[in-house]
Coordinates of C-alpha atoms and ligand atoms in Angstrom, one line a residue:
X1 CA 246.4 -22.0 113.4
X2 CA 247.1 -23.5 110.0
X3 CA 243.9 -24.7 108.3
X4 CA 244.2 -28.3 107.4
X5 CA 243.8 -29.1 103.7
X6 CA 241.8 -32.3 104.7
X7 CA 238.5 -32.1 106.5
X8 CA 238.1 -35.6 107.7
X9 CA 240.9 -36.6 110.1
X10 CA 240.8 -40.2 108.6
X11 CA 242.2 -38.8 105.4
X12 CA 245.5 -38.4 107.2
X13 CA 248.2 -41.0 107.2
X14 CA 250.0 -41.3 110.6
X15 CA 252.9 -39.2 109.3
X16 CA 250.6 -36.5 107.9
X17 CA 248.8 -36.3 111.3
X18 CA 252.2 -36.0 113.1
X19 CA 253.2 -33.2 110.7
X20 CA 250.0 -31.4 111.1
X21 CA 250.2 -31.6 114.9
X22 CA 253.7 -30.2 114.9
X23 CA 252.7 -27.4 112.5
X24 CA 250.1 -26.2 115.1
X25 CA 252.7 -26.4 117.9
X26 CA 251.6 -29.7 119.4
X27 CA 253.8 -32.7 120.3
X28 CA 253.9 -35.3 117.6
X29 CA 253.3 -38.2 120.0
X30 CA 249.7 -37.0 120.2
X31 CA 249.3 -38.6 116.8
X32 CA 249.7 -42.1 118.4
X33 CA 247.1 -41.3 121.0
X34 CA 244.6 -40.0 118.4
X35 CA 245.3 -43.0 116.1
X36 CA 244.7 -45.4 119.0
X37 CA 241.4 -43.8 119.8
X38 CA 240.1 -43.8 116.3
X39 CA 241.5 -47.1 114.9
X40 CA 241.8 -49.3 117.9
X41 CA 239.3 -48.1 120.5
X42 CA 236.7 -47.1 117.9
X43 CA 236.1 -43.5 119.0
X44 CA 233.5 -41.8 116.8
X45 CA 234.3 -38.3 118.1
X46 CA 237.1 -36.4 119.9
X47 CA 235.3 -36.3 123.2
X48 CA 236.3 -39.7 124.6
X49 CA 240.0 -39.0 124.0
X50 CA 240.7 -38.4 127.7
X51 CA 244.5 -38.6 127.5
X52 CA 244.5 -35.7 124.9
X53 CA 244.2 -32.3 126.5
X54 CA 240.8 -30.8 126.3
X55 CA 242.0 -27.7 124.5
X56 CA 243.5 -29.8 121.7
X57 CA 240.4 -31.9 121.5
X58 CA 238.4 -28.8 120.9
X59 CA 240.8 -27.5 118.3
X60 CA 240.6 -30.9 116.5
X61 CA 236.8 -31.0 116.7
X62 CA 236.8 -27.5 115.0
X63 CA 239.2 -28.4 112.3
X64 CA 238.1 -32.0 111.5
X65 CA 235.2 -34.3 110.9
X66 CA 235.2 -37.5 112.9
X67 CA 231.8 -39.2 112.8
X68 CA 230.3 -42.5 111.8
X69 CA 228.6 -43.0 108.4
X70 CA 224.9 -42.7 108.5
X71 CA 223.5 -46.3 108.3
X72 CA 220.5 -46.4 106.0
X73 CA 219.9 -50.1 106.4
X74 CA 221.5 -53.1 107.9
X75 CA 220.5 -56.5 106.7
X76 CA 221.5 -59.8 108.2
X77 CA 221.5 -62.9 106.0
X78 CA 220.6 -66.4 107.2
X79 CA 224.2 -67.3 106.9
X80 CA 225.3 -64.4 109.2
X81 CA 226.5 -62.2 106.3
X82 CA 225.6 -58.6 107.2
X83 CA 225.1 -55.9 104.6
X84 CA 225.3 -52.3 105.5
X85 CA 223.8 -49.6 103.3
X86 CA 225.6 -46.3 104.1
X87 CA 224.2 -42.9 103.2
X88 CA 227.1 -40.6 102.6
X89 CA 227.1 -36.9 103.2
X90 CA 226.0 -36.1 99.6
X91 CA 223.5 -39.0 99.9
X92 CA 225.3 -41.3 97.6
X93 CA 224.8 -44.8 98.9
X94 CA 227.4 -47.5 99.2
X95 CA 227.2 -51.1 100.5
X96 CA 229.7 -52.9 102.7
X97 CA 229.5 -56.5 103.7
X98 CA 230.7 -58.4 106.8
X99 CA 231.2 -62.0 106.1
X100 CA 231.7 -64.2 109.2
X101 CA 233.2 -67.7 108.7
X102 CA 234.6 -70.4 111.0
X103 CA 238.2 -69.3 110.7
X104 CA 238.0 -65.7 109.6
X105 CA 235.8 -62.6 109.6
X106 CA 236.0 -60.6 106.4
X107 CA 234.9 -57.2 105.3
X108 CA 234.1 -56.5 101.7
X109 CA 234.7 -52.8 101.0
X110 CA 233.4 -50.4 98.3
X111 CA 235.7 -47.9 96.8
X112 CA 233.4 -45.9 94.5
X113 CA 229.8 -44.8 94.3
X114 CA 228.8 -46.7 91.2
X115 CA 231.2 -48.1 88.7
X116 CA 232.2 -47.2 85.2
X117 CA 233.3 -50.6 83.9
X118 CA 229.9 -52.1 83.1
X119 CA 230.7 -55.8 83.3
X120 CA 227.8 -57.6 81.7
X121 CA 226.9 -59.7 84.8
X122 CA 227.4 -57.2 87.7
X123 CA 224.8 -55.1 89.4
X124 CA 227.4 -52.5 90.5
X125 CA 227.9 -51.0 87.1
X126 CA 224.3 -50.7 86.0
X127 CA 223.7 -47.2 87.2
X128 CA 227.1 -46.0 86.0
X129 CA 229.8 -44.2 87.9
X130 CA 229.0 -41.3 90.3
X131 CA 232.3 -40.5 92.1
X132 CA 235.3 -41.9 93.9
X133 CA 235.1 -42.4 97.7
X134 CA 237.7 -40.6 99.8
X135 CA 240.2 -42.5 101.9
X136 CA 238.1 -41.5 105.0
X137 CA 234.9 -42.8 103.4
X138 CA 236.7 -46.1 102.7
X139 CA 238.3 -46.5 106.1
X140 CA 235.1 -45.6 107.9
X141 CA 233.4 -48.7 106.4
X142 CA 236.1 -50.7 108.1
X143 CA 235.6 -49.0 111.5
X144 CA 231.8 -49.8 111.3
X145 CA 232.4 -53.5 110.4
X146 CA 235.2 -53.8 113.1
X147 CA 232.6 -52.6 115.7
X148 CA 230.0 -55.0 114.3
X149 CA 232.4 -57.9 114.3
X150 CA 232.9 -57.6 118.0
X151 CA 229.3 -58.6 118.5
X152 CA 230.1 -61.9 116.7
X153 CA 232.9 -62.7 119.1
X154 CA 235.4 -63.0 116.2
X155 CA 237.4 -59.9 115.5
X156 CA 237.7 -58.6 112.0
X157 CA 240.6 -60.5 110.5
X158 CA 240.5 -60.1 106.6
X159 CA 239.8 -57.3 104.2
X160 CA 238.7 -57.7 100.6
X161 CA 238.3 -54.8 98.2
X162 CA 235.5 -56.5 96.3
X163 CA 232.5 -54.2 96.9
X164 CA 231.1 -51.6 94.6
X165 CA 233.6 -49.9 92.3
X166 CA 237.0 -50.5 90.8
X167 CA 239.7 -49.9 93.4
X168 CA 242.4 -49.3 90.7
X169 CA 240.2 -46.5 89.3
X170 CA 240.6 -44.7 92.6
X171 CA 244.1 -45.8 93.2
X172 CA 245.5 -43.1 95.5
X173 CA 242.6 -43.1 98.0
X174 CA 242.5 -46.9 97.9
X175 CA 246.2 -47.2 98.6
X176 CA 246.0 -44.7 101.4
X177 CA 243.2 -46.6 103.0
X178 CA 245.2 -49.8 102.7
X179 CA 248.1 -48.3 104.5
X180 CA 245.8 -47.2 107.4
X181 CA 244.3 -50.7 107.5
X182 CA 247.8 -52.3 107.5
X183 CA 249.5 -49.8 109.8
X184 CA 250.2 -51.2 113.3
X185 CA 249.1 -47.9 114.8
X186 CA 246.0 -48.0 112.6
X187 CA 243.7 -51.0 112.2
X188 CA 246.7 -53.3 112.1
X189 CA 245.6 -56.1 109.7
X190 CA 248.5 -57.9 108.1
X191 CA 249.1 -57.2 104.4
X192 CA 248.6 -60.8 103.5
X193 CA 245.1 -60.7 104.9
X194 CA 244.2 -57.8 102.5
X195 CA 243.1 -58.6 99.0
X196 CA 242.4 -56.2 96.2
X197 CA 240.3 -57.3 93.2
X198 CA 240.6 -55.6 89.8
X199 CA 238.8 -55.9 86.5
X200 CA 242.2 -55.7 84.9
X201 CA 243.5 -52.1 84.8
X202 CA 247.0 -53.0 83.6
X203 CA 248.9 -49.8 84.5
X204 CA 247.8 -50.0 88.1
X205 CA 248.8 -53.7 88.3
X206 CA 252.3 -52.5 87.4
X207 CA 252.0 -49.7 89.9
X208 CA 251.0 -52.0 92.7
X209 CA 254.0 -54.2 92.1
X210 CA 256.1 -51.1 92.8
X211 CA 254.3 -50.1 96.0
X212 CA 256.3 -52.5 98.2
X213 CA 253.3 -53.8 100.1
X214 CA 252.6 -57.5 100.2
X215 CA 248.8 -57.5 99.7
X216 CA 247.1 -60.2 97.7
X217 CA 246.1 -59.4 94.2
X218 CA 243.0 -60.9 92.6
X219 CA 242.1 -60.5 88.9
X220 CA 238.6 -60.7 87.6
X221 CA 239.2 -62.7 84.5
X222 CA 235.8 -64.1 83.7
X223 CA 236.5 -64.5 80.0
X224 CA 238.5 -67.5 78.7
X225 CA 239.9 -65.7 75.6
X226 CA 239.9 -62.3 74.1
X227 CA 236.5 -62.6 72.3
X228 CA 234.6 -64.0 75.2
X229 CA 236.1 -61.3 77.6
X230 CA 235.3 -58.6 75.1
X231 CA 231.6 -59.5 75.4
X232 CA 231.5 -59.9 79.2
X233 CA 233.8 -57.1 80.2
X234 CA 234.1 -53.9 78.1
X235 CA 237.4 -53.1 79.9
X236 CA 238.9 -55.8 77.8
X237 CA 238.8 -53.5 74.7
X238 CA 241.2 -51.2 76.4
X239 CA 243.2 -53.9 78.2
X240 CA 243.0 -57.1 76.2
X241 CA 243.1 -60.6 77.5
X242 CA 246.6 -61.5 76.3
X243 CA 248.1 -58.2 77.6
X244 CA 246.4 -58.8 80.9
X245 CA 247.9 -62.3 81.2
X246 CA 251.3 -60.9 80.3
X247 CA 251.0 -58.2 82.9
X248 CA 250.1 -60.9 85.5
X249 CA 253.2 -62.9 84.5
X250 CA 255.3 -59.8 85.0
X251 CA 253.7 -59.1 88.4
X252 CA 254.4 -62.6 89.6
X253 CA 258.0 -62.4 88.4
X254 CA 258.6 -59.0 90.0
X255 CA 256.9 -59.6 93.3
X256 CA 257.4 -63.4 93.7
X257 CA 253.8 -63.5 94.7
X258 CA 250.9 -65.6 93.5
X259 CA 247.8 -64.1 91.9
X260 CA 244.2 -65.3 92.5
X261 CA 242.1 -65.3 89.3
X262 CA 238.3 -64.9 89.7
X263 CA 236.3 -66.7 87.1
X264 CA 232.6 -66.5 86.9
X265 CA 230.6 -69.7 86.1
X266 CA 227.8 -68.8 83.7
X267 CA 225.8 -71.7 82.1
X268 CA 226.8 -72.3 78.5
X269 CA 228.9 -69.1 78.4
X270 CA 232.0 -69.5 80.6
X271 CA 231.4 -73.0 82.1
X272 CA 232.1 -75.1 78.9
X273 CA 234.7 -77.5 77.6
X274 CA 235.9 -74.9 75.1
X275 CA 236.5 -72.4 77.9
X276 CA 238.5 -75.0 80.0
X277 CA 240.7 -75.8 76.9
X278 CA 241.3 -72.1 76.3
X279 CA 242.2 -71.4 79.9
X280 CA 244.7 -74.3 79.8
X281 CA 246.5 -72.6 77.0
X282 CA 246.5 -69.2 78.5
X283 CA 247.7 -70.4 81.9
X284 CA 250.6 -72.5 80.8
X285 CA 253.4 -72.1 83.3
X286 CA 251.5 -69.8 85.6
X287 CA 251.2 -71.0 89.2
X288 CA 248.1 -69.5 90.6
X289 CA 244.8 -70.1 92.4
X290 CA 241.6 -69.8 90.5
X291 CA 238.4 -69.0 92.3
X292 CA 235.4 -70.1 90.4
X293 CA 232.4 -67.9 91.3
X294 CA 228.9 -69.3 90.5
X295 CA 227.0 -66.5 88.8
X296 CA 224.8 -64.8 91.3
X297 CA 221.5 -63.7 89.8
X298 CA 221.1 -60.0 88.9
X299 CA 217.7 -59.3 87.5
X300 CA 218.9 -57.1 84.6
X301 CA 220.9 -60.0 83.0
X302 CA 219.5 -63.2 81.7
X303 CA 222.4 -65.5 82.5
X304 CA 221.9 -68.8 84.3
X305 CA 224.0 -70.4 87.0
X306 CA 225.2 -73.8 85.9
X307 CA 224.2 -76.9 87.9
X308 CA 226.5 -78.1 90.7
X309 CA 227.5 -81.1 88.5
X310 CA 228.4 -78.8 85.6
X311 CA 230.5 -76.6 87.9
X312 CA 232.3 -79.5 89.5
X313 CA 233.0 -81.1 86.1
X314 CA 234.5 -77.7 85.0
X315 CA 236.6 -77.5 88.1
X316 CA 237.9 -81.1 87.7
X317 CA 238.8 -80.3 84.1
X318 CA 240.9 -77.3 85.1
X319 CA 242.6 -79.4 87.8
X320 CA 243.5 -82.0 85.1
X321 CA 245.1 -79.2 83.3
X322 CA 247.2 -78.2 86.4
X323 CA 245.1 -75.2 87.3
X324 CA 244.2 -75.2 91.0
X325 CA 240.6 -74.2 91.2
X326 CA 238.0 -73.9 94.0
X327 CA 234.3 -73.1 93.7
X328 CA 233.5 -70.2 95.9
X329 CA 230.3 -70.8 97.9
X330 CA 228.0 -67.8 97.6
X331 CA 227.4 -65.9 100.8
X332 CA 224.5 -63.6 101.6
X333 CA 222.5 -64.1 98.5
X334 CA 219.2 -63.7 100.4
X335 CA 220.1 -60.1 101.1
X336 CA 221.7 -59.5 97.7
X337 CA 225.1 -59.3 99.4
X338 CA 226.9 -61.9 97.2
X339 CA 229.5 -61.1 94.6
X340 CA 228.2 -58.8 91.9
X341 CA 224.9 -58.1 93.7
X342 CA 225.9 -54.9 95.3
X343 CA 224.7 -51.6 93.9
X344 CA 224.9 -48.0 94.9
X345 CA 221.2 -47.0 94.7
X346 CA 218.5 -47.8 97.2
X347 CA 216.2 -49.0 94.5
X348 CA 217.2 -52.7 94.8
Ligands
SAH401 N1 235.9 -53.9 90.3 C1 236.6 -55.0 91.0 C2 236.1 -55.2 92.3 C3 234.7 -55.9 92.4 S1 235.0 -57.5 93.0 C4 236.7 -56.2 90.1 O1 236.1 -56.2 89.1 O2 237.4 -57.1 90.4 C5 233.6 -58.3 92.8 C6 233.7 -59.7 92.1 O3 232.4 -60.2 91.9 C7 234.4 -59.5 90.8 O4 235.2 -60.6 90.5 C8 233.2 -59.5 89.9 O5 233.5 -59.8 88.6 C9 232.4 -60.6 90.5 N2 231.0 -60.5 90.1 C10 230.3 -59.5 89.6 N3 229.1 -59.8 89.3 C11 228.9 -61.1 89.6 C12 227.8 -61.9 89.6 N4 226.6 -61.6 89.1 N5 227.9 -63.2 90.1 C13 229.1 -63.6 90.6 N6 230.2 -62.8 90.6 C14 230.1 -61.5 90.2

């Protein structure tokens, strides 16, 4: 028997699994059965796969891992947001969030243990970067949340790559996981219900435009010009504000899709008249959505969240300038599950 080069079966795309099965003398249709068990029926081992011959199940169990993540902790916020702390095989910890809402149920996924980008408002980068997550480690987060969502009566409907880490810094594993999420034989969530958020890794924005998949792109902008973004986001020294905006214009042109910009509201820093004026200039001619994210407190930083009035005034200002902006209401703050509050260590 050919030894597989992957150890976790969830690292296989559908086609790769077919290829593997054929290589060991099995029929390729077994891939559909196995995919259905894993991604649709939620099997956590090969045992329940009763329509797969027992001998093949045994072979698969010997060759591959198929098991749940170890759950270290599960915290449920007053607003129903549920945060999982997973303990991976090498004891790296990552967090995943289930966000129930009236019209949708969303998972927020982590792609790395830690983060190397060190944004000066985000908890995820404080301990630095440890390693990339594999495709299987990413997709298994979805399998857990899918199972959990069933308890809320509303099936998992939306996916956001806005947990710990920078998806574009782990591009291949992230893309492979997206394809499994999107694949009708896999988790089967429409591409338009999948959003990836990046801190602005320009070459990968270009690469995504060429992938031919219609997922939503969100850009963590947060600064209103080059100088302010340099201070808040060190990545801006490598991929400066103006180049980023230019890359976004190109992406919109090439894909005919809109981009969502995420913009953090920090009192006296990003939520000012000067900032609104500067954004007006930068966004001339760009049709986009802007999500204004009130700063969620992280103890290591001494930023302040603006008052509701200040945030609304800022939003109105942007709208006067023709920038469609909404203020995102924070979810799960009481269990530190809101944007920017996730971290990879257990010490929070
Ligand atoms: N690395 C990717 C994915 C993380 S997404 C990215 O940077 O886009 C998480 C979102 O929450 C990002 O927009 C991030 O900038 C934002 N965020 C980080 N810290 C925050 C905080 N303290 N308050 C509010 N939003 C924060």
